[in-house]
């Protein structure tokens, strides 16, 4: 029987081919079955936009690697590499020479160069191409490779563009993206908004949510989760705004209404956007020439190897009072300053005594982080200064210098993982040397304590009353109040004195200057400094004389004699009169509002009473609690058990001593009557494997559900070892939990009067009682929520690992969506680990893909939790793994019903081998070419071999 063929598409995107006779002799001439002269003729005649198709089958699958190798020789460039992407994993990068055996059939290669991409073509797509191409076919018995090249026609190009877009939806790219790429945060919600990875998988580019609703376009270091560059820091966007790399070479963030950020590279010959291994995001032109790069426009961080040159600037995120700090490379120096109305310097590298000087009287023109030091070079790249910030000298470490919101530069070793702490060496050397370690006018001590000067302690917030303006009006009566001696200020070392005089002269200069707020005077040098805005003051260092300081305050009086006093009296009378009138009018208005509100409350009370009668008059309703009852039962909601997709859950005890879990629903979009109807349905459902609804509360705007309390908590605590006892569940307990889940879901899907689709099956929604009996919770809640507010339709889209593909593709949701989620949970129960673990090896990171592979190779022990002691002859182990793999088929039609899952687990039905991993990724294409017939996947254990057809039930809305 002939093996299934694998077809490959070679698309030339830009440029032309150059022919290499040596490559031909070493490659195609040795390729069995290929007419080399015809192949050469075809390739030499190819033009921009041409499409070339290769396919190969049978035992000579190794030859497809030869094709790619030859292609590599034709297109010579540094760093030529191919990504081999097994089904389910899109992140392993290897060199072409490392491909062995039948890699050409098991995975597919994507040649990551701006001129070339190689991807697989489904068989059905190939048949369609053959029809358009005029009859060049595969040949039923042929096992020889065939190469066909032809110039694309408009309809064919359009169809392939559509195919590439569908195929690439929600898929992360590695290394590069090409012009024509676009998408919003919603397209990559399963990848946390990140759509472009560096080849070494250390950095990623994409959307990042800072507050959950607004997004920035960032470059992020993956393992530490630290943002190292931001495109739109000043103007964040919603999740429907798109990032676009258009065909004209311009990259921008925006929509039809406006553009938030752009590289302004239209018409400059951009061939690709690349995220390099050092974290630099670049736009490439011909010969890989860099046309634009993020390293040239840094935000608040510098990375190892990033060149910081004269004119560049870092800007911190805003402080609590919208204050920004800046690091700027000026000619001959690197400086820090604060963004006051008149900027004030507070540090420079030239004055920092901690640096090492290698060259004297040399001009610096660039700086970069190298190993554990910050190096400064002249225009000939000769080292002038060196600032060592760490004793950890690892040349392969990735360092980041970050300008924080407090104005200090900290150094982080990003390879230390999540939230790495900074090095103890910072710039400036101590926190009191930054502009505002304390509120303005407060004095910062060297132990980082803040103290309000005694002269300002009686004033609100320890600030002077500065209501005077420089507007040309009569001078306000001001006075200078003495703050103290032996004080210092961060900017005094970087400004020249306004004048040299005695203390009284300095005071007079400040009085006469309406913009002066603070003066500093040094007795020894008689230097006088005036400032129009001030941050924190600080104590003078030991051995330093310090400065005398005065602060200007408003005394409250006015000049002008009797005329001024009469004017003041008139103003006072006018103010009293206006205030009296306003008070009378306000009282009349409040009385009118009180009468209207009283009538409205009476009407609302009557309506509430009528609705309450409706609640009380319905038979079969669960117990109705008042809000006050539940406050008492939960001790004012003080003991929180967890936070779910529908709201928070609190532990409580009823007056009869029974324990309950009270769920406070959030985002309810229904009135009392609709809520009553849904509660009536949920309360009427009774099953041993479903959490029992004991009561509810519908009082005013409060909507609460009261469930039985489950002593062992949720399943995730036990399979991921998050329980206090660190107890490992044995196989018998795990199997019973899986079977209990299946029975509960089967009851919801097929035995209730109204079919209920759960929509959010995950370990957190499977609860265990004191005997580890599994019960499904949160069923029936999806229909209680507003669609635009419900976490079923928003937050759940970001839950990695449990969503069926139809959620992502916006297809109709059915009970088969629950089956998929059930299968993913079973995989975690069997393996004792999360389905996606970024810290694992590339092969094991995505557990379902790894399980498929191990199943094919007969290595079941590699799938099972290593902590389990399982009898290898127990058929339930194999059955559980097989049924889980059937449940997570991407094609919903191939998934079994939950009733059939129960039969299999109980041994009533025999389960066949699930499809191999190479078939799972074709679900998108197979949906385009699906025939009306479906092949059954299960059979009775008796002689009854009737076909079972899983069917999709399309609902009006998830329940």
mmCIF file of N, CA and C in Angstrom, residues 168-227:
data_model
loop_
_atom_site.group_PDB
_atom_site.id
_atom_site.type_symbol
_atom_site.label_atom_id
_atom_site.label_comp_id
_atom_site.label_asym_id
_atom_site.label_seq_id
_atom_site.Cartn_x
_atom_site.Cartn_y
_atom_site.Cartn_z
ATOM 1 N N UNK A 168 -1.804 30.637 9.155
ATOM 2 C CA UNK A 168 -0.960 31.327 10.117
ATOM 3 C C UNK A 168 -1.703 31.949 11.275
ATOM 4 N N UNK A 169 -3.057 31.871 11.297
ATOM 5 C CA UNK A 169 -3.799 32.501 12.366
ATOM 6 C C UNK A 169 -3.404 31.917 13.711
ATOM 7 N N UNK A 170 -3.147 32.803 14.660
ATOM 8 C CA UNK A 170 -2.840 32.435 16.041
ATOM 9 C C UNK A 170 -1.543 31.653 16.170
ATOM 10 N N UNK A 171 -0.692 31.652 15.154
ATOM 11 C CA UNK A 171 0.568 30.920 15.209
ATOM 12 C C UNK A 171 1.717 31.907 15.381
ATOM 13 N N UNK A 172 2.583 31.642 16.330
ATOM 14 C CA UNK A 172 3.738 32.506 16.525
ATOM 15 C C UNK A 172 4.763 32.283 15.422
ATOM 16 N N UNK A 173 5.386 33.367 14.986
ATOM 17 C CA UNK A 173 6.471 33.286 14.022
ATOM 18 C C UNK A 173 7.797 33.296 14.771
ATOM 19 N N UNK A 174 8.782 32.665 14.188
ATOM 20 C CA UNK A 174 10.107 32.608 14.794
ATOM 21 C C UNK A 174 11.088 33.307 13.863
ATOM 22 N N UNK A 175 11.799 34.304 14.372
ATOM 23 C CA UNK A 175 12.838 34.977 13.619
ATOM 24 C C UNK A 175 12.325 36.165 12.842
ATOM 25 N N UNK A 176 11.464 35.927 11.833
ATOM 26 C CA UNK A 176 11.069 36.987 10.921
ATOM 27 C C UNK A 176 9.586 36.929 10.606
ATOM 28 N N UNK A 177 9.049 38.077 10.201
ATOM 29 C CA UNK A 177 7.759 38.168 9.535
ATOM 30 C C UNK A 177 7.967 39.014 8.289
ATOM 31 N N UNK A 178 7.112 38.802 7.301
ATOM 32 C CA UNK A 178 7.290 39.447 6.015
ATOM 33 C C UNK A 178 6.219 40.501 5.766
ATOM 34 N N UNK A 179 6.468 41.432 4.833
ATOM 35 C CA UNK A 179 5.440 42.422 4.490
ATOM 36 C C UNK A 179 4.123 41.736 4.137
ATOM 37 N N UNK A 180 3.024 42.351 4.550
ATOM 38 C CA UNK A 180 1.710 41.754 4.389
ATOM 39 C C UNK A 180 1.191 41.153 5.672
ATOM 40 N N UNK A 181 1.985 41.193 6.739
ATOM 41 C CA UNK A 181 1.615 40.622 8.031
ATOM 42 C C UNK A 181 0.774 41.634 8.807
ATOM 43 N N UNK A 182 -0.290 41.168 9.462
ATOM 44 C CA UNK A 182 -1.083 42.039 10.308
ATOM 45 C C UNK A 182 -1.865 41.203 11.309
ATOM 46 N N UNK A 183 -2.296 41.832 12.376
ATOM 47 C CA UNK A 183 -3.106 41.154 13.379
ATOM 48 C C UNK A 183 -3.209 41.987 14.634
ATOM 49 N N UNK A 184 -4.222 41.689 15.442
ATOM 50 C CA UNK A 184 -4.428 42.371 16.711
ATOM 51 C C UNK A 184 -4.095 41.427 17.860
ATOM 52 N N UNK A 185 -4.201 41.925 19.072
ATOM 53 C CA UNK A 185 -3.899 41.110 20.244
ATOM 54 C C UNK A 185 -4.783 39.879 20.311
ATOM 55 N N UNK A 186 -6.019 39.985 19.821
ATOM 56 C CA UNK A 186 -6.948 38.860 19.895
ATOM 57 C C UNK A 186 -6.491 37.680 19.053
ATOM 58 N N UNK A 187 -5.683 37.925 18.013
ATOM 59 C CA UNK A 187 -5.214 36.832 17.167
ATOM 60 C C UNK A 187 -4.231 35.924 17.902
ATOM 61 N N UNK A 188 -3.533 36.452 18.914
ATOM 62 C CA UNK A 188 -2.515 35.651 19.604
ATOM 63 C C UNK A 188 -2.818 35.561 21.095
ATOM 64 N N UNK A 189 -4.117 35.537 21.448
ATOM 65 C CA UNK A 189 -4.482 35.517 22.861
ATOM 66 C C UNK A 189 -3.952 34.261 23.546
ATOM 67 N N UNK A 190 -3.830 33.144 22.797
ATOM 68 C CA UNK A 190 -3.317 31.919 23.396
ATOM 69 C C UNK A 190 -1.814 31.961 23.613
ATOM 70 N N UNK A 191 -1.139 32.962 23.048
ATOM 71 C CA UNK A 191 0.312 33.121 23.232
ATOM 72 C C UNK A 191 0.595 34.391 24.017
ATOM 73 N N UNK A 192 -0.376 34.811 24.856
ATOM 74 C CA UNK A 192 -0.232 36.016 25.673
ATOM 75 C C UNK A 192 0.026 37.247 24.816
ATOM 76 N N UNK A 193 -0.487 37.255 23.572
ATOM 77 C CA UNK A 193 -0.358 38.411 22.700
ATOM 78 C C UNK A 193 0.950 38.484 21.951
ATOM 79 N N UNK A 194 1.862 37.550 22.160
ATOM 80 C CA UNK A 194 3.192 37.598 21.537
ATOM 81 C C UNK A 194 3.163 36.805 20.239
ATOM 82 N N UNK A 195 3.606 37.441 19.140
ATOM 83 C CA UNK A 195 3.488 36.783 17.840
ATOM 84 C C UNK A 195 4.812 36.590 17.120
ATOM 85 N N UNK A 196 5.910 37.145 17.600
ATOM 86 C CA UNK A 196 7.204 36.980 16.937
ATOM 87 C C UNK A 196 8.254 36.643 17.988
ATOM 88 N N UNK A 197 8.929 35.502 17.813
ATOM 89 C CA UNK A 197 9.972 35.068 18.730
ATOM 90 C C UNK A 197 11.330 35.184 18.060
ATOM 91 N N UNK A 198 12.353 35.475 18.841
ATOM 92 C CA UNK A 198 13.707 35.434 18.301
ATOM 93 C C UNK A 198 14.094 33.978 18.055
ATOM 94 N N UNK A 199 15.076 33.774 17.189
ATOM 95 C CA UNK A 199 15.465 32.404 16.847
ATOM 96 C C UNK A 199 15.933 31.611 18.061
ATOM 97 N N UNK A 200 16.547 32.288 19.038
ATOM 98 C CA UNK A 200 16.994 31.575 20.234
ATOM 99 C C UNK A 200 15.909 31.477 21.303
ATOM 100 N N UNK A 201 14.701 31.980 20.977
ATOM 101 C CA UNK A 201 13.522 31.889 21.854
ATOM 102 C C UNK A 201 13.731 32.596 23.194
ATOM 103 N N UNK A 202 14.634 33.573 23.228
ATOM 104 C CA UNK A 202 14.878 34.319 24.463
ATOM 105 C C UNK A 202 14.010 35.573 24.526
ATOM 106 N N UNK A 203 13.791 36.211 23.373
ATOM 107 C CA UNK A 203 12.994 37.429 23.330
ATOM 108 C C UNK A 203 11.732 37.191 22.497
ATOM 109 N N UNK A 204 10.705 38.015 22.744
ATOM 110 C CA UNK A 204 9.459 37.934 21.989
ATOM 111 C C UNK A 204 8.946 39.342 21.736
ATOM 112 N N UNK A 205 8.182 39.485 20.646
ATOM 113 C CA UNK A 205 7.606 40.774 20.255
ATOM 114 C C UNK A 205 6.106 40.592 20.112
ATOM 115 N N UNK A 206 5.340 41.509 20.668
ATOM 116 C CA UNK A 206 3.896 41.400 20.542
ATOM 117 C C UNK A 206 3.190 42.335 21.500
ATOM 118 N N UNK A 207 1.927 42.011 21.787
ATOM 119 C CA UNK A 207 1.080 42.852 22.626
ATOM 120 C C UNK A 207 1.215 42.424 24.085
ATOM 121 N N UNK A 208 1.231 43.418 24.975
ATOM 122 C CA UNK A 208 1.371 43.138 26.404
ATOM 123 C C UNK A 208 0.393 44.023 27.163
ATOM 124 N N UNK A 209 -0.384 43.425 28.057
ATOM 125 C CA UNK A 209 -1.391 44.161 28.824
ATOM 126 C C UNK A 209 -0.812 44.580 30.160
ATOM 127 N N UNK A 210 -0.820 45.897 30.420
ATOM 128 C CA UNK A 210 -0.319 46.400 31.691
ATOM 129 C C UNK A 210 -1.429 46.467 32.725
ATOM 130 N N UNK A 211 -2.667 46.716 32.290
ATOM 131 C CA UNK A 211 -3.777 46.810 33.237
ATOM 132 C C UNK A 211 -4.924 45.873 32.889
ATOM 133 N N UNK A 212 -4.733 44.979 31.932
ATOM 134 C CA UNK A 212 -5.760 44.003 31.593
ATOM 135 C C UNK A 212 -6.673 44.425 30.472
ATOM 136 N N UNK A 213 -6.757 45.726 30.166
ATOM 137 C CA UNK A 213 -7.673 46.192 29.128
ATOM 138 C C UNK A 213 -6.965 46.947 28.009
ATOM 139 N N UNK A 214 -5.865 47.616 28.314
ATOM 140 C CA UNK A 214 -5.111 48.362 27.316
ATOM 141 C C UNK A 214 -3.778 47.668 27.081
ATOM 142 N N UNK A 215 -3.272 47.778 25.855
ATOM 143 C CA UNK A 215 -2.115 46.995 25.458
ATOM 144 C C UNK A 215 -1.032 47.881 24.868
ATOM 145 N N UNK A 216 0.203 47.443 25.060
ATOM 146 C CA UNK A 216 1.364 48.074 24.448
ATOM 147 C C UNK A 216 2.036 47.062 23.529
ATOM 148 N N UNK A 217 2.716 47.572 22.525
ATOM 149 C CA UNK A 217 3.488 46.735 21.607
ATOM 150 C C UNK A 217 4.917 46.720 22.124
ATOM 151 N N UNK A 218 5.398 45.543 22.552
ATOM 152 C CA UNK A 218 6.648 45.498 23.311
ATOM 153 C C UNK A 218 7.568 44.394 22.797
ATOM 154 N N UNK A 219 8.849 44.537 23.149
ATOM 155 C CA UNK A 219 9.820 43.438 23.101
ATOM 156 C C UNK A 219 10.043 43.025 24.546
ATOM 157 N N UNK A 220 9.895 41.727 24.820
ATOM 158 C CA UNK A 220 9.942 41.242 26.193
ATOM 159 C C UNK A 220 10.941 40.097 26.299
ATOM 160 N N UNK A 221 11.682 40.068 27.395
ATOM 161 C CA UNK A 221 12.565 38.936 27.679
ATOM 162 C C UNK A 221 11.711 37.842 28.297
ATOM 163 N N UNK A 222 11.683 36.661 27.674
ATOM 164 C CA UNK A 222 10.685 35.660 27.991
ATOM 165 C C UNK A 222 10.810 35.124 29.415
ATOM 166 N N UNK A 223 11.986 34.658 29.818
ATOM 167 C CA UNK A 223 12.100 33.965 31.098
ATOM 168 C C UNK A 223 11.939 34.899 32.286
ATOM 169 N N UNK A 224 12.330 36.169 32.144
ATOM 170 C CA UNK A 224 12.206 37.112 33.251
ATOM 171 C C UNK A 224 10.937 37.944 33.178
ATOM 172 N N UNK A 225 10.232 37.895 32.019
ATOM 173 C CA UNK A 225 9.014 38.687 31.793
ATOM 174 C C UNK A 225 9.283 40.188 31.913
ATOM 175 N N UNK A 226 10.500 40.615 31.628
ATOM 176 C CA UNK A 226 10.815 42.041 31.708
ATOM 177 C C UNK A 226 10.701 42.674 30.325
ATOM 178 N N UNK A 227 9.964 43.767 30.252
ATOM 179 C CA UNK A 227 9.827 44.520 29.007
ATOM 180 C C UNK A 227 11.104 45.318 28.785
#
